[in-house]
């Protein structure tokens, strides 16, 4: 896959490793794939160069991105995480986002990925089953020393601020690091894809709110990376 081969000519322009952000949770249905695509699209909108790496056997992010009109970012599918050994040395991208399989049945896959990434985002909708899977995911990540944060993602806006407050209280109680930003569930996300556009390109009902959410996550991520000196 040419997108996973380092460009020697670009190395002179970048002297530090490219941030590789893994998006993982042991439960499916938490908006992991849309989040990865949204972060790639926002990086492109901000005049950055983004690569999405779809490691999920279903290849959903890869297949959907192939149908979009000029998404602005590159995407590849790679089922074997061992093939990503040199991914942090890719000098022609500003950010790389990796969509992990949506199940911890492939724990060995996640362990291999954790050897190759610089940061992990754990999306969670704070439903009971998701909370269990989130803790299991943290249990796999924490011993590796790879920095991570939970992101309240795919939250139903109709549940109000009380749901968000309870979610943050639970995260505090479990002493889990998390983003102050949250990503709300809007029909704009799937509708934009139906229209062949990324969430940052599409203009329609609630699209501005969705763009605001993903922009805020992206900004908070960059600030945390800078603070940790992860590059």
JSON list of C-alpha atoms in Angstrom, two decimals:
[
{"chain": "A", "resi": 1, "resn": "UNK", "atom": "CA", "xyz": [0.00, 0.00, 0.00]},
{"chain": "A", "resi": 2, "resn": "UNK", "atom": "CA", "xyz": [1.75, 3.15, -1.19]},
{"chain": "A", "resi": 3, "resn": "UNK", "atom": "CA", "xyz": [0.10, 5.33, 1.45]},
{"chain": "A", "resi": 4, "resn": "UNK", "atom": "CA", "xyz": [1.90, 3.35, 4.15]},
{"chain": "A", "resi": 5, "resn": "UNK", "atom": "CA", "xyz": [5.36, 3.78, 2.68]},
{"chain": "A", "resi": 6, "resn": "UNK", "atom": "CA", "xyz": [7.42, 6.68, 3.93]},
{"chain": "A", "resi": 7, "resn": "UNK", "atom": "CA", "xyz": [8.29, 9.39, 1.42]},
{"chain": "A", "resi": 8, "resn": "UNK", "atom": "CA", "xyz": [12.05, 10.08, 1.68]},
{"chain": "A", "resi": 9, "resn": "UNK", "atom": "CA", "xyz": [11.63, 13.42, -0.05]},
{"chain": "A", "resi": 10, "resn": "UNK", "atom": "CA", "xyz": [9.17, 14.59, 2.58]},
{"chain": "A", "resi": 11, "resn": "UNK", "atom": "CA", "xyz": [11.44, 13.61, 5.46]},
{"chain": "A", "resi": 12, "resn": "UNK", "atom": "CA", "xyz": [13.40, 16.84, 5.14]},
{"chain": "A", "resi": 13, "resn": "UNK", "atom": "CA", "xyz": [10.25, 18.83, 5.82]},
{"chain": "A", "resi": 14, "resn": "UNK", "atom": "CA", "xyz": [9.41, 16.94, 9.02]},
{"chain": "A", "resi": 15, "resn": "UNK", "atom": "CA", "xyz": [11.89, 15.84, 11.66]},
{"chain": "A", "resi": 16, "resn": "UNK", "atom": "CA", "xyz": [9.54, 14.36, 14.22]},
{"chain": "A", "resi": 17, "resn": "UNK", "atom": "CA", "xyz": [7.29, 11.34, 14.08]},
{"chain": "A", "resi": 18, "resn": "UNK", "atom": "CA", "xyz": [3.77, 11.89, 12.82]},
{"chain": "A", "resi": 19, "resn": "UNK", "atom": "CA", "xyz": [1.10, 11.60, 15.55]},
{"chain": "A", "resi": 20, "resn": "UNK", "atom": "CA", "xyz": [-0.78, 8.32, 15.13]},
{"chain": "A", "resi": 21, "resn": "UNK", "atom": "CA", "xyz": [-4.11, 8.40, 16.93]},
{"chain": "A", "resi": 22, "resn": "UNK", "atom": "CA", "xyz": [-5.87, 5.11, 17.58]},
{"chain": "A", "resi": 23, "resn": "UNK", "atom": "CA", "xyz": [-9.66, 5.18, 18.02]},
{"chain": "A", "resi": 24, "resn": "UNK", "atom": "CA", "xyz": [-10.74, 2.09, 19.91]},
{"chain": "A", "resi": 25, "resn": "UNK", "atom": "CA", "xyz": [-13.43, 0.66, 22.15]},
{"chain": "A", "resi": 26, "resn": "UNK", "atom": "CA", "xyz": [-14.31, -2.95, 22.81]},
{"chain": "A", "resi": 27, "resn": "UNK", "atom": "CA", "xyz": [-17.94, -2.27, 21.94]},
{"chain": "A", "resi": 28, "resn": "UNK", "atom": "CA", "xyz": [-19.34, -1.42, 18.56]},
{"chain": "A", "resi": 29, "resn": "UNK", "atom": "CA", "xyz": [-21.99, 1.20, 17.89]},
{"chain": "A", "resi": 30, "resn": "UNK", "atom": "CA", "xyz": [-20.29, 4.04, 19.77]},
{"chain": "A", "resi": 31, "resn": "UNK", "atom": "CA", "xyz": [-19.54, 6.10, 16.66]},
{"chain": "A", "resi": 32, "resn": "UNK", "atom": "CA", "xyz": [-15.91, 5.07, 16.36]},
{"chain": "A", "resi": 33, "resn": "UNK", "atom": "CA", "xyz": [-15.78, 5.00, 12.57]},
{"chain": "A", "resi": 34, "resn": "UNK", "atom": "CA", "xyz": [-17.63, 8.28, 12.03]},
{"chain": "A", "resi": 35, "resn": "UNK", "atom": "CA", "xyz": [-15.35, 9.91, 14.59]},
{"chain": "A", "resi": 36, "resn": "UNK", "atom": "CA", "xyz": [-12.24, 8.75, 12.74]},
{"chain": "A", "resi": 37, "resn": "UNK", "atom": "CA", "xyz": [-13.60, 10.00, 9.42]},
{"chain": "A", "resi": 38, "resn": "UNK", "atom": "CA", "xyz": [-14.64, 13.30, 11.00]},
{"chain": "A", "resi": 39, "resn": "UNK", "atom": "CA", "xyz": [-11.20, 13.92, 12.49]},
{"chain": "A", "resi": 40, "resn": "UNK", "atom": "CA", "xyz": [-9.56, 13.14, 9.15]},
{"chain": "A", "resi": 41, "resn": "UNK", "atom": "CA", "xyz": [-11.95, 15.49, 7.38]},
{"chain": "A", "resi": 42, "resn": "UNK", "atom": "CA", "xyz": [-11.40, 18.29, 9.90]},
{"chain": "A", "resi": 43, "resn": "UNK", "atom": "CA", "xyz": [-7.63, 17.94, 9.55]},
{"chain": "A", "resi": 44, "resn": "UNK", "atom": "CA", "xyz": [-8.06, 18.36, 5.80]},
{"chain": "A", "resi": 45, "resn": "UNK", "atom": "CA", "xyz": [-10.38, 21.34, 6.25]},
{"chain": "A", "resi": 46, "resn": "UNK", "atom": "CA", "xyz": [-7.75, 22.98, 8.47]},
{"chain": "A", "resi": 47, "resn": "UNK", "atom": "CA", "xyz": [-5.28, 22.62, 5.56]},
{"chain": "A", "resi": 48, "resn": "UNK", "atom": "CA", "xyz": [-3.54, 19.63, 7.09]},
{"chain": "A", "resi": 49, "resn": "UNK", "atom": "CA", "xyz": [-2.73, 16.29, 5.51]},
{"chain": "A", "resi": 50, "resn": "UNK", "atom": "CA", "xyz": [-4.56, 13.34, 7.06]},
{"chain": "A", "resi": 51, "resn": "UNK", "atom": "CA", "xyz": [-4.42, 9.60, 6.59]},
{"chain": "A", "resi": 52, "resn": "UNK", "atom": "CA", "xyz": [-7.11, 7.25, 7.82]},
{"chain": "A", "resi": 53, "resn": "UNK", "atom": "CA", "xyz": [-6.12, 3.63, 8.44]},
{"chain": "A", "resi": 54, "resn": "UNK", "atom": "CA", "xyz": [-9.02, 1.20, 8.65]},
{"chain": "A", "resi": 55, "resn": "UNK", "atom": "CA", "xyz": [-8.02, -1.94, 10.56]},
{"chain": "A", "resi": 56, "resn": "UNK", "atom": "CA", "xyz": [-11.59, -3.16, 11.04]},
{"chain": "A", "resi": 57, "resn": "UNK", "atom": "CA", "xyz": [-12.25, -6.36, 9.03]},
{"chain": "A", "resi": 58, "resn": "UNK", "atom": "CA", "xyz": [-15.55, -4.87, 7.85]},
{"chain": "A", "resi": 59, "resn": "UNK", "atom": "CA", "xyz": [-13.66, -2.03, 6.09]},
{"chain": "A", "resi": 60, "resn": "UNK", "atom": "CA", "xyz": [-16.56, 0.36, 6.69]},
{"chain": "A", "resi": 61, "resn": "UNK", "atom": "CA", "xyz": [-14.51, 3.57, 6.89]},
{"chain": "A", "resi": 62, "resn": "UNK", "atom": "CA", "xyz": [-12.49, 2.57, 3.84]},
{"chain": "A", "resi": 63, "resn": "UNK", "atom": "CA", "xyz": [-15.50, 1.63, 1.74]},
{"chain": "A", "resi": 64, "resn": "UNK", "atom": "CA", "xyz": [-17.53, 4.71, 2.64]},
{"chain": "A", "resi": 65, "resn": "UNK", "atom": "CA", "xyz": [-14.63, 7.09, 2.07]},
{"chain": "A", "resi": 66, "resn": "UNK", "atom": "CA", "xyz": [-14.15, 5.60, -1.41]},
{"chain": "A", "resi": 67, "resn": "UNK", "atom": "CA", "xyz": [-17.68, 6.78, -2.26]},
{"chain": "A", "resi": 68, "resn": "UNK", "atom": "CA", "xyz": [-17.21, 10.38, -1.10]},
{"chain": "A", "resi": 69, "resn": "UNK", "atom": "CA", "xyz": [-16.63, 13.30, -3.44]},
{"chain": "A", "resi": 70, "resn": "UNK", "atom": "CA", "xyz": [-13.07, 14.44, -2.75]},
{"chain": "A", "resi": 71, "resn": "UNK", "atom": "CA", "xyz": [-12.97, 13.81, 1.03]},
{"chain": "A", "resi": 72, "resn": "UNK", "atom": "CA", "xyz": [-9.66, 15.65, 1.27]},
{"chain": "A", "resi": 73, "resn": "UNK", "atom": "CA", "xyz": [-7.86, 12.87, 3.12]},
{"chain": "A", "resi": 74, "resn": "UNK", "atom": "CA", "xyz": [-6.28, 9.55, 2.17]},
{"chain": "A", "resi": 75, "resn": "UNK", "atom": "CA", "xyz": [-7.49, 6.22, 3.47]},
{"chain": "A", "resi": 76, "resn": "UNK", "atom": "CA", "xyz": [-6.15, 2.67, 3.37]},
{"chain": "A", "resi": 77, "resn": "UNK", "atom": "CA", "xyz": [-7.32, -0.66, 4.73]},
{"chain": "A", "resi": 78, "resn": "UNK", "atom": "CA", "xyz": [-4.87, -2.93, 6.51]},
{"chain": "A", "resi": 79, "resn": "UNK", "atom": "CA", "xyz": [-6.06, -6.09, 8.24]},
{"chain": "A", "resi": 80, "resn": "UNK", "atom": "CA", "xyz": [-2.62, -6.98, 9.64]},
{"chain": "A", "resi": 81, "resn": "UNK", "atom": "CA", "xyz": [-1.47, -4.44, 12.26]},
{"chain": "A", "resi": 82, "resn": "UNK", "atom": "CA", "xyz": [2.10, -5.71, 11.94]},
{"chain": "A", "resi": 83, "resn": "UNK", "atom": "CA", "xyz": [2.20, -4.03, 8.54]},
{"chain": "A", "resi": 84, "resn": "UNK", "atom": "CA", "xyz": [1.95, -0.68, 10.32]},
{"chain": "A", "resi": 85, "resn": "UNK", "atom": "CA", "xyz": [5.37, -0.97, 11.93]},
{"chain": "A", "resi": 86, "resn": "UNK", "atom": "CA", "xyz": [6.72, 2.13, 10.20]},
{"chain": "A", "resi": 87, "resn": "UNK", "atom": "CA", "xyz": [3.55, 4.21, 10.29]},
{"chain": "A", "resi": 88, "resn": "UNK", "atom": "CA", "xyz": [4.92, 6.89, 12.63]},
{"chain": "A", "resi": 89, "resn": "UNK", "atom": "CA", "xyz": [7.71, 7.58, 10.14]},
{"chain": "A", "resi": 90, "resn": "UNK", "atom": "CA", "xyz": [5.34, 8.66, 7.37]},
{"chain": "A", "resi": 91, "resn": "UNK", "atom": "CA", "xyz": [6.49, 12.24, 6.84]},
{"chain": "A", "resi": 92, "resn": "UNK", "atom": "CA", "xyz": [3.90, 13.36, 4.32]},
{"chain": "A", "resi": 93, "resn": "UNK", "atom": "CA", "xyz": [1.00, 13.48, 6.80]},
{"chain": "A", "resi": 94, "resn": "UNK", "atom": "CA", "xyz": [0.23, 15.85, 9.66]},
{"chain": "A", "resi": 95, "resn": "UNK", "atom": "CA", "xyz": [-2.09, 13.42, 11.44]},
{"chain": "A", "resi": 96, "resn": "UNK", "atom": "CA", "xyz": [-2.84, 9.71, 11.11]},
{"chain": "A", "resi": 97, "resn": "UNK", "atom": "CA", "xyz": [-6.04, 8.24, 12.57]},
{"chain": "A", "resi": 98, "resn": "UNK", "atom": "CA", "xyz": [-6.48, 4.48, 12.98]},
{"chain": "A", "resi": 99, "resn": "UNK", "atom": "CA", "xyz": [-9.93, 2.88, 13.25]},
{"chain": "A", "resi": 100, "resn": "UNK", "atom": "CA", "xyz": [-9.56, -0.26, 15.39]},
{"chain": "A", "resi": 101, "resn": "UNK", "atom": "CA", "xyz": [-11.87, -3.29, 15.18]},
{"chain": "A", "resi": 102, "resn": "UNK", "atom": "CA", "xyz": [-15.07, -2.77, 17.15]},
{"chain": "A", "resi": 103, "resn": "UNK", "atom": "CA", "xyz": [-14.56, -5.74, 19.43]},
{"chain": "A", "resi": 104, "resn": "UNK", "atom": "CA", "xyz": [-12.03, -6.82, 22.02]},
{"chain": "A", "resi": 105, "resn": "UNK", "atom": "CA", "xyz": [-12.28, -10.37, 20.74]},
{"chain": "A", "resi": 106, "resn": "UNK", "atom": "CA", "xyz": [-9.25, -9.35, 18.71]},
{"chain": "A", "resi": 107, "resn": "UNK", "atom": "CA", "xyz": [-7.20, -8.36, 21.76]},
{"chain": "A", "resi": 108, "resn": "UNK", "atom": "CA", "xyz": [-4.01, -9.37, 19.99]},
{"chain": "A", "resi": 109, "resn": "UNK", "atom": "CA", "xyz": [-4.82, -6.89, 17.23]},
{"chain": "A", "resi": 110, "resn": "UNK", "atom": "CA", "xyz": [-5.25, -4.09, 19.75]},
{"chain": "A", "resi": 111, "resn": "UNK", "atom": "CA", "xyz": [-1.99, -5.01, 21.48]},
{"chain": "A", "resi": 112, "resn": "UNK", "atom": "CA", "xyz": [-0.17, -4.87, 18.16]},
{"chain": "A", "resi": 113, "resn": "UNK", "atom": "CA", "xyz": [-1.72, -1.50, 17.39]},
{"chain": "A", "resi": 114, "resn": "UNK", "atom": "CA", "xyz": [-0.74, -0.10, 20.78]},
{"chain": "A", "resi": 115, "resn": "UNK", "atom": "CA", "xyz": [2.89, -0.80, 19.93]},
{"chain": "A", "resi": 116, "resn": "UNK", "atom": "CA", "xyz": [2.63, 1.50, 16.93]},
{"chain": "A", "resi": 117, "resn": "UNK", "atom": "CA", "xyz": [0.49, 4.45, 17.99]},
{"chain": "A", "resi": 118, "resn": "UNK", "atom": "CA", "xyz": [1.17, 7.56, 20.04]},
{"chain": "A", "resi": 119, "resn": "UNK", "atom": "CA", "xyz": [-2.27, 8.23, 21.57]},
{"chain": "A", "resi": 120, "resn": "UNK", "atom": "CA", "xyz": [-5.66, 6.54, 22.01]},
{"chain": "A", "resi": 121, "resn": "UNK", "atom": "CA", "xyz": [-9.15, 8.03, 21.92]},
{"chain": "A", "resi": 122, "resn": "UNK", "atom": "CA", "xyz": [-11.77, 5.78, 23.54]},
{"chain": "A", "resi": 123, "resn": "UNK", "atom": "CA", "xyz": [-15.23, 6.89, 22.33]},
{"chain": "A", "resi": 124, "resn": "UNK", "atom": "CA", "xyz": [-18.08, 6.13, 24.72]},
{"chain": "A", "resi": 125, "resn": "UNK", "atom": "CA", "xyz": [-21.80, 6.89, 24.65]},
{"chain": "A", "resi": 126, "resn": "UNK", "atom": "CA", "xyz": [-22.02, 6.13, 28.40]},
{"chain": "A", "resi": 127, "resn": "UNK", "atom": "CA", "xyz": [-24.61, 3.40, 28.02]},
{"chain": "A", "resi": 128, "resn": "UNK", "atom": "CA", "xyz": [-24.33, 0.57, 30.60]},
{"chain": "A", "resi": 129, "resn": "UNK", "atom": "CA", "xyz": [-22.87, -1.97, 28.18]},
{"chain": "A", "resi": 130, "resn": "UNK", "atom": "CA", "xyz": [-20.45, 0.62, 26.83]},
{"chain": "A", "resi": 131, "resn": "UNK", "atom": "CA", "xyz": [-19.18, 1.49, 30.29]},
{"chain": "A", "resi": 132, "resn": "UNK", "atom": "CA", "xyz": [-18.16, -2.14, 30.84]},
{"chain": "A", "resi": 133, "resn": "UNK", "atom": "CA", "xyz": [-16.41, -2.29, 27.48]},
{"chain": "A", "resi": 134, "resn": "UNK", "atom": "CA", "xyz": [-14.70, 1.04, 28.12]},
{"chain": "A", "resi": 135, "resn": "UNK", "atom": "CA", "xyz": [-13.18, -0.25, 31.36]},
{"chain": "A", "resi": 136, "resn": "UNK", "atom": "CA", "xyz": [-12.01, -3.41, 29.58]},
{"chain": "A", "resi": 137, "resn": "UNK", "atom": "CA", "xyz": [-10.41, -1.26, 26.88]},
{"chain": "A", "resi": 138, "resn": "UNK", "atom": "CA", "xyz": [-8.65, 0.89, 29.47]},
{"chain": "A", "resi": 139, "resn": "UNK", "atom": "CA", "xyz": [-7.36, -2.27, 31.18]},
{"chain": "A", "resi": 140, "resn": "UNK", "atom": "CA", "xyz": [-5.62, -3.21, 27.94]},
{"chain": "A", "resi": 141, "resn": "UNK", "atom": "CA", "xyz": [-4.24, 0.24, 27.22]},
{"chain": "A", "resi": 142, "resn": "UNK", "atom": "CA", "xyz": [-3.09, 1.46, 30.63]},
{"chain": "A", "resi": 143, "resn": "UNK", "atom": "CA", "xyz": [-0.25, -1.09, 31.17]},
{"chain": "A", "resi": 144, "resn": "UNK", "atom": "CA", "xyz": [1.34, -0.09, 27.85]},
{"chain": "A", "resi": 145, "resn": "UNK", "atom": "CA", "xyz": [1.90, 3.51, 28.92]},
{"chain": "A", "resi": 146, "resn": "UNK", "atom": "CA", "xyz": [0.31, 4.88, 25.75]},
{"chain": "A", "resi": 147, "resn": "UNK", "atom": "CA", "xyz": [-1.59, 8.08, 26.70]},
{"chain": "A", "resi": 148, "resn": "UNK", "atom": "CA", "xyz": [-5.35, 7.91, 26.28]},
{"chain": "A", "resi": 149, "resn": "UNK", "atom": "CA", "xyz": [-8.56, 9.77, 26.96]},
{"chain": "A", "resi": 150, "resn": "UNK", "atom": "CA", "xyz": [-12.20, 8.78, 26.91]},
{"chain": "A", "resi": 151, "resn": "UNK", "atom": "CA", "xyz": [-14.38, 10.86, 24.60]},
{"chain": "A", "resi": 152, "resn": "UNK", "atom": "CA", "xyz": [-18.09, 11.15, 25.28]},
{"chain": "A", "resi": 153, "resn": "UNK", "atom": "CA", "xyz": [-19.26, 10.43, 21.76]},
{"chain": "A", "resi": 154, "resn": "UNK", "atom": "CA", "xyz": [-22.50, 9.82, 19.91]},
{"chain": "A", "resi": 155, "resn": "UNK", "atom": "CA", "xyz": [-24.53, 11.31, 22.76]},
{"chain": "A", "resi": 156, "resn": "UNK", "atom": "CA", "xyz": [-28.25, 11.92, 22.21]},
{"chain": "A", "resi": 157, "resn": "UNK", "atom": "CA", "xyz": [-28.82, 15.71, 22.63]},
{"chain": "A", "resi": 158, "resn": "UNK", "atom": "CA", "xyz": [-32.42, 15.09, 23.73]},
{"chain": "A", "resi": 159, "resn": "UNK", "atom": "CA", "xyz": [-31.17, 13.51, 26.98]},
{"chain": "A", "resi": 160, "resn": "UNK", "atom": "CA", "xyz": [-29.98, 16.92, 28.11]},
{"chain": "A", "resi": 161, "resn": "UNK", "atom": "CA", "xyz": [-27.14, 18.08, 30.32]},
{"chain": "A", "resi": 162, "resn": "UNK", "atom": "CA", "xyz": [-28.07, 15.65, 33.09]},
{"chain": "A", "resi": 163, "resn": "UNK", "atom": "CA", "xyz": [-26.82, 12.71, 31.04]},
{"chain": "A", "resi": 164, "resn": "UNK", "atom": "CA", "xyz": [-23.53, 14.48, 30.38]},
{"chain": "A", "resi": 165, "resn": "UNK", "atom": "CA", "xyz": [-23.15, 15.37, 34.04]},
{"chain": "A", "resi": 166, "resn": "UNK", "atom": "CA", "xyz": [-23.68, 11.76, 35.13]},
{"chain": "A", "resi": 167, "resn": "UNK", "atom": "CA", "xyz": [-21.22, 10.56, 32.50]},
{"chain": "A", "resi": 168, "resn": "UNK", "atom": "CA", "xyz": [-18.53, 12.93, 33.73]},
{"chain": "A", "resi": 169, "resn": "UNK", "atom": "CA", "xyz": [-19.21, 12.01, 37.34]},
{"chain": "A", "resi": 170, "resn": "UNK", "atom": "CA", "xyz": [-18.74, 8.33, 36.44]},
{"chain": "A", "resi": 171, "resn": "UNK", "atom": "CA", "xyz": [-15.48, 9.07, 34.62]},
{"chain": "A", "resi": 172, "resn": "UNK", "atom": "CA", "xyz": [-14.24, 11.07, 37.60]},
{"chain": "A", "resi": 173, "resn": "UNK", "atom": "CA", "xyz": [-15.18, 8.28, 39.98]},
{"chain": "A", "resi": 174, "resn": "UNK", "atom": "CA", "xyz": [-13.27, 5.75, 37.86]},
{"chain": "A", "resi": 175, "resn": "UNK", "atom": "CA", "xyz": [-10.38, 8.22, 37.61]},
{"chain": "A", "resi": 176, "resn": "UNK", "atom": "CA", "xyz": [-10.37, 8.03, 33.83]},
{"chain": "A", "resi": 177, "resn": "UNK", "atom": "CA", "xyz": [-8.93, 10.91, 31.81]},
{"chain": "A", "resi": 178, "resn": "UNK", "atom": "CA", "xyz": [-11.43, 12.36, 29.37]},
{"chain": "A", "resi": 179, "resn": "UNK", "atom": "CA", "xyz": [-12.04, 15.13, 26.88]},
{"chain": "A", "resi": 180, "resn": "UNK", "atom": "CA", "xyz": [-14.03, 18.08, 28.15]},
{"chain": "A", "resi": 181, "resn": "UNK", "atom": "CA", "xyz": [-15.49, 18.27, 24.65]},
{"chain": "A", "resi": 182, "resn": "UNK", "atom": "CA", "xyz": [-18.28, 15.88, 23.69]},
{"chain": "A", "resi": 183, "resn": "UNK", "atom": "CA", "xyz": [-19.67, 14.81, 20.34]},
{"chain": "A", "resi": 184, "resn": "UNK", "atom": "CA", "xyz": [-23.43, 14.81, 19.99]},
{"chain": "A", "resi": 185, "resn": "UNK", "atom": "CA", "xyz": [-25.45, 12.44, 17.82]},
{"chain": "A", "resi": 186, "resn": "UNK", "atom": "CA", "xyz": [-27.00, 14.36, 14.93]},
{"chain": "A", "resi": 187, "resn": "UNK", "atom": "CA", "xyz": [-28.65, 13.05, 11.79]},
{"chain": "A", "resi": 188, "resn": "UNK", "atom": "CA", "xyz": [-26.21, 15.34, 9.97]},
{"chain": "A", "resi": 189, "resn": "UNK", "atom": "CA", "xyz": [-23.51, 12.69, 10.37]},
{"chain": "A", "resi": 190, "resn": "UNK", "atom": "CA", "xyz": [-25.15, 9.90, 8.29]},
{"chain": "A", "resi": 191, "resn": "UNK", "atom": "CA", "xyz": [-26.95, 12.38, 6.04]},
{"chain": "A", "resi": 192, "resn": "UNK", "atom": "CA", "xyz": [-23.70, 13.98, 4.95]},
{"chain": "A", "resi": 193, "resn": "UNK", "atom": "CA", "xyz": [-22.40, 10.57, 3.88]},
{"chain": "A", "resi": 194, "resn": "UNK", "atom": "CA", "xyz": [-25.63, 9.85, 2.00]},
{"chain": "A", "resi": 195, "resn": "UNK", "atom": "CA", "xyz": [-24.93, 13.06, 0.09]},
{"chain": "A", "resi": 196, "resn": "UNK", "atom": "CA", "xyz": [-21.37, 11.95, -0.65]},
{"chain": "A", "resi": 197, "resn": "UNK", "atom": "CA", "xyz": [-19.80, 14.62, 1.57]},
{"chain": "A", "resi": 198, "resn": "UNK", "atom": "CA", "xyz": [-17.74, 14.64, 4.73]},
{"chain": "A", "resi": 199, "resn": "UNK", "atom": "CA", "xyz": [-19.30, 16.21, 7.81]},
{"chain": "A", "resi": 200, "resn": "UNK", "atom": "CA", "xyz": [-17.05, 19.24, 7.31]},
{"chain": "A", "resi": 201, "resn": "UNK", "atom": "CA", "xyz": [-18.23, 19.73, 3.72]},
{"chain": "A", "resi": 202, "resn": "UNK", "atom": "CA", "xyz": [-21.96, 19.19, 4.10]},
{"chain": "A", "resi": 203, "resn": "UNK", "atom": "CA", "xyz": [-24.35, 22.02, 4.86]},
{"chain": "A", "resi": 204, "resn": "UNK", "atom": "CA", "xyz": [-27.70, 21.02, 6.28]},
{"chain": "A", "resi": 205, "resn": "UNK", "atom": "CA", "xyz": [-29.70, 20.71, 9.48]},
{"chain": "A", "resi": 206, "resn": "UNK", "atom": "CA", "xyz": [-27.46, 20.55, 12.56]},
{"chain": "A", "resi": 207, "resn": "UNK", "atom": "CA", "xyz": [-24.34, 20.29, 10.39]},
{"chain": "A", "resi": 208, "resn": "UNK", "atom": "CA", "xyz": [-22.89, 23.41, 12.01]},
{"chain": "A", "resi": 209, "resn": "UNK", "atom": "CA", "xyz": [-23.29, 21.82, 15.45]},
{"chain": "A", "resi": 210, "resn": "UNK", "atom": "CA", "xyz": [-21.64, 18.61, 14.27]},
{"chain": "A", "resi": 211, "resn": "UNK", "atom": "CA", "xyz": [-18.74, 20.55, 12.76]},
{"chain": "A", "resi": 212, "resn": "UNK", "atom": "CA", "xyz": [-18.37, 22.52, 15.97]},
{"chain": "A", "resi": 213, "resn": "UNK", "atom": "CA", "xyz": [-18.13, 19.29, 17.99]},
{"chain": "A", "resi": 214, "resn": "UNK", "atom": "CA", "xyz": [-15.47, 17.68, 15.80]},
{"chain": "A", "resi": 215, "resn": "UNK", "atom": "CA", "xyz": [-13.50, 20.91, 15.61]},
{"chain": "A", "resi": 216, "resn": "UNK", "atom": "CA", "xyz": [-13.46, 21.20, 19.39]},
{"chain": "A", "resi": 217, "resn": "UNK", "atom": "CA", "xyz": [-12.29, 17.58, 19.78]},
{"chain": "A", "resi": 218, "resn": "UNK", "atom": "CA", "xyz": [-9.53, 18.17, 17.24]},
{"chain": "A", "resi": 219, "resn": "UNK", "atom": "CA", "xyz": [-8.35, 21.31, 19.04]},
{"chain": "A", "resi": 220, "resn": "UNK", "atom": "CA", "xyz": [-8.38, 19.63, 22.44]},
{"chain": "A", "resi": 221, "resn": "UNK", "atom": "CA", "xyz": [-6.49, 16.67, 20.99]},
{"chain": "A", "resi": 222, "resn": "UNK", "atom": "CA", "xyz": [-3.76, 18.90, 19.56]},
{"chain": "A", "resi": 223, "resn": "UNK", "atom": "CA", "xyz": [-3.41, 20.74, 22.85]},
{"chain": "A", "resi": 224, "resn": "UNK", "atom": "CA", "xyz": [-3.05, 17.47, 24.75]},
{"chain": "A", "resi": 225, "resn": "UNK", "atom": "CA", "xyz": [-0.51, 16.15, 22.26]},
{"chain": "A", "resi": 226, "resn": "UNK", "atom": "CA", "xyz": [1.51, 19.35, 22.60]},
{"chain": "A", "resi": 227, "resn": "UNK", "atom": "CA", "xyz": [1.36, 19.19, 26.38]},
{"chain": "A", "resi": 228, "resn": "UNK", "atom": "CA", "xyz": [2.56, 15.61, 26.36]},
{"chain": "A", "resi": 229, "resn": "UNK", "atom": "CA", "xyz": [5.13, 16.39, 23.67]},
{"chain": "A", "resi": 230, "resn": "UNK", "atom": "CA", "xyz": [3.73, 13.54, 21.61]},
{"chain": "A", "resi": 231, "resn": "UNK", "atom": "CA", "xyz": [4.48, 13.96, 17.94]}
]
